[in-house]
């Protein structure tokens, strides 16, 4: 199951599109259709607004923290075609650099691994990808652009890890560090890009998805000679790509979901994948000893998972954000999941849009009967004591997830 460890009232005046925790897990940044970026201190289970960053003139789609070795830097991208890098100095945030060389909405930003230096990748609806590199000697930024990376537009970019594998099959072979990117676009393609000299070249084109690719995520290195990428799409599928050489890739369909899948995000050690989509749910997936991917947790997606360092952009629809801790107690998951499903079912029976269904003896009796069936099925006590489930209340502390539209 997953438990709440903190809750943040962001104060945003419109839909939230991204929420990212910094390297040390001490600060949270959010961005919204209200054109703003907000930064909060979230230490010790509390939350305090540190700054409200104004500089964009359209919805802000995504944000990214840099590695702390470069200072406190935060990148944001927007529908206004701008990329802004913000810097904190003496507890005050201000514009550090602004990039305006895209012809359409900038949908994705991500800083490269710190081993490569201060580098930012940006994916745009104009079909191109920009790679911005900071040069300390000249205190300036250099921009290289991958033109026509994706027809119609690029929706997501993600960097390959910079670390060399601990085990590569040849102890005498020193693997060089190579800059690589993965991108996903409106041409239904996932593409691998490699830096070659002073330009970026397409290394691989991965074709499985049948609709727009909404997000891609390159998994952190786990010390073995294998690369892993997750991609998700409008076609409702999440695909896991694996390769030993970044040239030949094998694909595995993780799952066919009930709705469009907006976001995929790996845990820090790359063994848990978080998935969020248009069905207003977040699910956590892990690979078992036999190599099969299985769902280990599933819940409504109006909240985000912070301590596995996941972002569930496009799944956050509220001014309030719950920060959760994954407690993988698989035995109770079916009961918890049944409760969530029943509440959603009861809400859908409501005649009013966002009003909540009042608990009645009939509904509580029906729910208890269902719980008893599931408890018996999974080896539990056939008699369920409702007092052991304090969360079983017909209340939604944040929003009604039934009547919400995807964020983009």
PDB file of C-alpha atoms in Angstrom, residues 11-130:
ATOM      1  CA  UNK A  11      -1.931  28.023  -3.939  1.00  0.00           C
ATOM      2  CA  UNK A  12      -1.865  27.589  -7.720  1.00  0.00           C
ATOM      3  CA  UNK A  13      -4.847  29.167  -9.459  1.00  0.00           C
ATOM      4  CA  UNK A  14      -5.082  26.590 -12.235  1.00  0.00           C
ATOM      5  CA  UNK A  15      -4.165  23.022 -13.106  1.00  0.00           C
ATOM      6  CA  UNK A  16      -0.763  21.707 -11.970  1.00  0.00           C
ATOM      7  CA  UNK A  17       1.269  19.998 -14.692  1.00  0.00           C
ATOM      8  CA  UNK A  18       4.429  18.908 -12.908  1.00  0.00           C
ATOM      9  CA  UNK A  19       5.840  18.495  -9.411  1.00  0.00           C
ATOM     10  CA  UNK A  20       9.506  17.691  -8.781  1.00  0.00           C
ATOM     11  CA  UNK A  21      11.443  17.102  -5.569  1.00  0.00           C
ATOM     12  CA  UNK A  22      15.068  18.292  -5.497  1.00  0.00           C
ATOM     13  CA  UNK A  23      18.165  16.080  -5.195  1.00  0.00           C
ATOM     14  CA  UNK A  24      18.071  15.962  -1.395  1.00  0.00           C
ATOM     15  CA  UNK A  25      14.292  15.684  -1.078  1.00  0.00           C
ATOM     16  CA  UNK A  26      14.092  18.949   0.873  1.00  0.00           C
ATOM     17  CA  UNK A  27      12.298  21.171  -1.613  1.00  0.00           C
ATOM     18  CA  UNK A  28       9.386  20.754  -3.978  1.00  0.00           C
ATOM     19  CA  UNK A  29       8.828  22.722  -7.189  1.00  0.00           C
ATOM     20  CA  UNK A  30       5.500  22.855  -9.018  1.00  0.00           C
ATOM     21  CA  UNK A  31       4.301  24.460 -12.254  1.00  0.00           C
ATOM     22  CA  UNK A  32       0.844  25.277 -13.499  1.00  0.00           C
ATOM     23  CA  UNK A  33      -1.429  26.671 -16.175  1.00  0.00           C
ATOM     24  CA  UNK A  34      -1.497  29.852 -14.091  1.00  0.00           C
ATOM     25  CA  UNK A  35       1.918  30.601 -15.749  1.00  0.00           C
ATOM     26  CA  UNK A  36       3.827  30.288 -12.483  1.00  0.00           C
ATOM     27  CA  UNK A  37       6.481  28.103 -10.874  1.00  0.00           C
ATOM     28  CA  UNK A  38       6.423  27.710  -7.096  1.00  0.00           C
ATOM     29  CA  UNK A  39       9.120  26.415  -4.743  1.00  0.00           C
ATOM     30  CA  UNK A  40       8.391  24.991  -1.272  1.00  0.00           C
ATOM     31  CA  UNK A  41      10.392  23.812   1.704  1.00  0.00           C
ATOM     32  CA  UNK A  42       9.012  20.357   2.598  1.00  0.00           C
ATOM     33  CA  UNK A  43      11.332  19.322   5.416  1.00  0.00           C
ATOM     34  CA  UNK A  44      10.067  17.554   8.540  1.00  0.00           C
ATOM     35  CA  UNK A  45       6.639  16.805   7.113  1.00  0.00           C
ATOM     36  CA  UNK A  46       5.707  20.476   6.816  1.00  0.00           C
ATOM     37  CA  UNK A  47       5.532  22.787   3.801  1.00  0.00           C
ATOM     38  CA  UNK A  48       6.341  26.462   3.353  1.00  0.00           C
ATOM     39  CA  UNK A  49       6.306  28.547   0.178  1.00  0.00           C
ATOM     40  CA  UNK A  50       9.817  29.821  -0.557  1.00  0.00           C
ATOM     41  CA  UNK A  51       9.144  31.696  -3.791  1.00  0.00           C
ATOM     42  CA  UNK A  52       6.603  32.245  -6.558  1.00  0.00           C
ATOM     43  CA  UNK A  53       8.471  32.545  -9.866  1.00  0.00           C
ATOM     44  CA  UNK A  54       6.875  34.723 -12.533  1.00  0.00           C
ATOM     45  CA  UNK A  55       8.384  34.917 -16.003  1.00  0.00           C
ATOM     46  CA  UNK A  56       6.339  32.760 -18.333  1.00  0.00           C
ATOM     47  CA  UNK A  57       3.398  34.019 -20.390  1.00  0.00           C
ATOM     48  CA  UNK A  58       1.617  30.717 -20.853  1.00  0.00           C
ATOM     49  CA  UNK A  59       1.041  27.384 -19.123  1.00  0.00           C
ATOM     50  CA  UNK A  60       4.236  25.904 -17.679  1.00  0.00           C
ATOM     51  CA  UNK A  61       4.423  22.237 -18.631  1.00  0.00           C
ATOM     52  CA  UNK A  62       7.491  20.860 -16.910  1.00  0.00           C
ATOM     53  CA  UNK A  63      10.291  21.675 -14.459  1.00  0.00           C
ATOM     54  CA  UNK A  64      13.664  20.094 -13.683  1.00  0.00           C
ATOM     55  CA  UNK A  65      16.205  20.483 -10.883  1.00  0.00           C
ATOM     56  CA  UNK A  66      19.923  20.517 -11.650  1.00  0.00           C
ATOM     57  CA  UNK A  67      22.480  18.537  -9.672  1.00  0.00           C
ATOM     58  CA  UNK A  68      23.437  20.539  -6.538  1.00  0.00           C
ATOM     59  CA  UNK A  69      27.107  20.689  -7.614  1.00  0.00           C
ATOM     60  CA  UNK A  70      26.000  23.456 -10.002  1.00  0.00           C
ATOM     61  CA  UNK A  71      24.147  25.381  -7.317  1.00  0.00           C
ATOM     62  CA  UNK A  72      20.408  25.693  -6.856  1.00  0.00           C
ATOM     63  CA  UNK A  73      19.132  25.766 -10.432  1.00  0.00           C
ATOM     64  CA  UNK A  74      15.633  25.014 -11.689  1.00  0.00           C
ATOM     65  CA  UNK A  75      14.585  24.834 -15.352  1.00  0.00           C
ATOM     66  CA  UNK A  76      11.040  25.412 -16.611  1.00  0.00           C
ATOM     67  CA  UNK A  77       9.439  25.178 -20.059  1.00  0.00           C
ATOM     68  CA  UNK A  78       6.203  26.640 -21.304  1.00  0.00           C
ATOM     69  CA  UNK A  79       3.612  26.998 -24.013  1.00  0.00           C
ATOM     70  CA  UNK A  80       5.066  30.491 -24.522  1.00  0.00           C
ATOM     71  CA  UNK A  81       8.044  28.849 -26.363  1.00  0.00           C
ATOM     72  CA  UNK A  82      10.447  29.832 -23.596  1.00  0.00           C
ATOM     73  CA  UNK A  83      12.845  27.866 -21.449  1.00  0.00           C
ATOM     74  CA  UNK A  84      13.878  29.638 -18.258  1.00  0.00           C
ATOM     75  CA  UNK A  85      16.649  28.559 -15.909  1.00  0.00           C
ATOM     76  CA  UNK A  86      16.138  29.996 -12.433  1.00  0.00           C
ATOM     77  CA  UNK A  87      18.902  30.389  -9.851  1.00  0.00           C
ATOM     78  CA  UNK A  88      18.673  30.812  -6.096  1.00  0.00           C
ATOM     79  CA  UNK A  89      21.076  33.315  -4.539  1.00  0.00           C
ATOM     80  CA  UNK A  90      20.836  34.369  -0.903  1.00  0.00           C
ATOM     81  CA  UNK A  91      17.450  32.614  -0.634  1.00  0.00           C
ATOM     82  CA  UNK A  92      16.028  34.597  -3.557  1.00  0.00           C
ATOM     83  CA  UNK A  93      15.181  33.100  -6.932  1.00  0.00           C
ATOM     84  CA  UNK A  94      15.742  35.012 -10.187  1.00  0.00           C
ATOM     85  CA  UNK A  95      16.133  34.347 -13.912  1.00  0.00           C
ATOM     86  CA  UNK A  96      19.590  33.010 -14.662  1.00  0.00           C
ATOM     87  CA  UNK A  97      19.176  32.247 -18.373  1.00  0.00           C
ATOM     88  CA  UNK A  98      16.336  32.402 -20.894  1.00  0.00           C
ATOM     89  CA  UNK A  99      16.232  30.469 -24.166  1.00  0.00           C
ATOM     90  CA  UNK A 100      13.753  31.627 -26.812  1.00  0.00           C
ATOM     91  CA  UNK A 101      14.843  29.840 -29.977  1.00  0.00           C
ATOM     92  CA  UNK A 102      11.904  27.464 -30.364  1.00  0.00           C
ATOM     93  CA  UNK A 103       9.013  28.192 -32.709  1.00  0.00           C
ATOM     94  CA  UNK A 104       6.321  26.455 -30.683  1.00  0.00           C
ATOM     95  CA  UNK A 105       5.488  25.183 -27.210  1.00  0.00           C
ATOM     96  CA  UNK A 106       8.403  23.675 -25.270  1.00  0.00           C
ATOM     97  CA  UNK A 107       7.031  20.525 -23.666  1.00  0.00           C
ATOM     98  CA  UNK A 108       9.922  18.869 -21.849  1.00  0.00           C
ATOM     99  CA  UNK A 109      13.181  19.786 -20.102  1.00  0.00           C
ATOM    100  CA  UNK A 110      15.755  17.641 -18.314  1.00  0.00           C
ATOM    101  CA  UNK A 111      19.266  18.271 -17.030  1.00  0.00           C
ATOM    102  CA  UNK A 112      21.986  15.849 -18.101  1.00  0.00           C
ATOM    103  CA  UNK A 113      23.853  13.700 -15.566  1.00  0.00           C
ATOM    104  CA  UNK A 114      26.290  15.861 -13.608  1.00  0.00           C
ATOM    105  CA  UNK A 115      29.293  13.944 -15.010  1.00  0.00           C
ATOM    106  CA  UNK A 116      28.695  15.634 -18.375  1.00  0.00           C
ATOM    107  CA  UNK A 117      28.551  19.162 -16.987  1.00  0.00           C
ATOM    108  CA  UNK A 118      25.697  21.638 -16.838  1.00  0.00           C
ATOM    109  CA  UNK A 119      23.606  20.632 -19.858  1.00  0.00           C
ATOM    110  CA  UNK A 120      19.862  20.917 -20.458  1.00  0.00           C
ATOM    111  CA  UNK A 121      17.802  19.132 -23.124  1.00  0.00           C
ATOM    112  CA  UNK A 122      14.537  20.689 -24.351  1.00  0.00           C
ATOM    113  CA  UNK A 123      11.851  19.080 -26.528  1.00  0.00           C
ATOM    114  CA  UNK A 124       9.399  21.234 -28.483  1.00  0.00           C
ATOM    115  CA  UNK A 125       6.196  21.021 -30.495  1.00  0.00           C
ATOM    116  CA  UNK A 126       8.140  22.520 -33.420  1.00  0.00           C
ATOM    117  CA  UNK A 127       9.655  19.037 -33.806  1.00  0.00           C
ATOM    118  CA  UNK A 128      13.149  19.936 -32.650  1.00  0.00           C
ATOM    119  CA  UNK A 129      15.278  19.189 -29.587  1.00  0.00           C
ATOM    120  CA  UNK A 130      17.670  21.791 -28.188  1.00  0.00           C
TER     121      UNK A 130
END
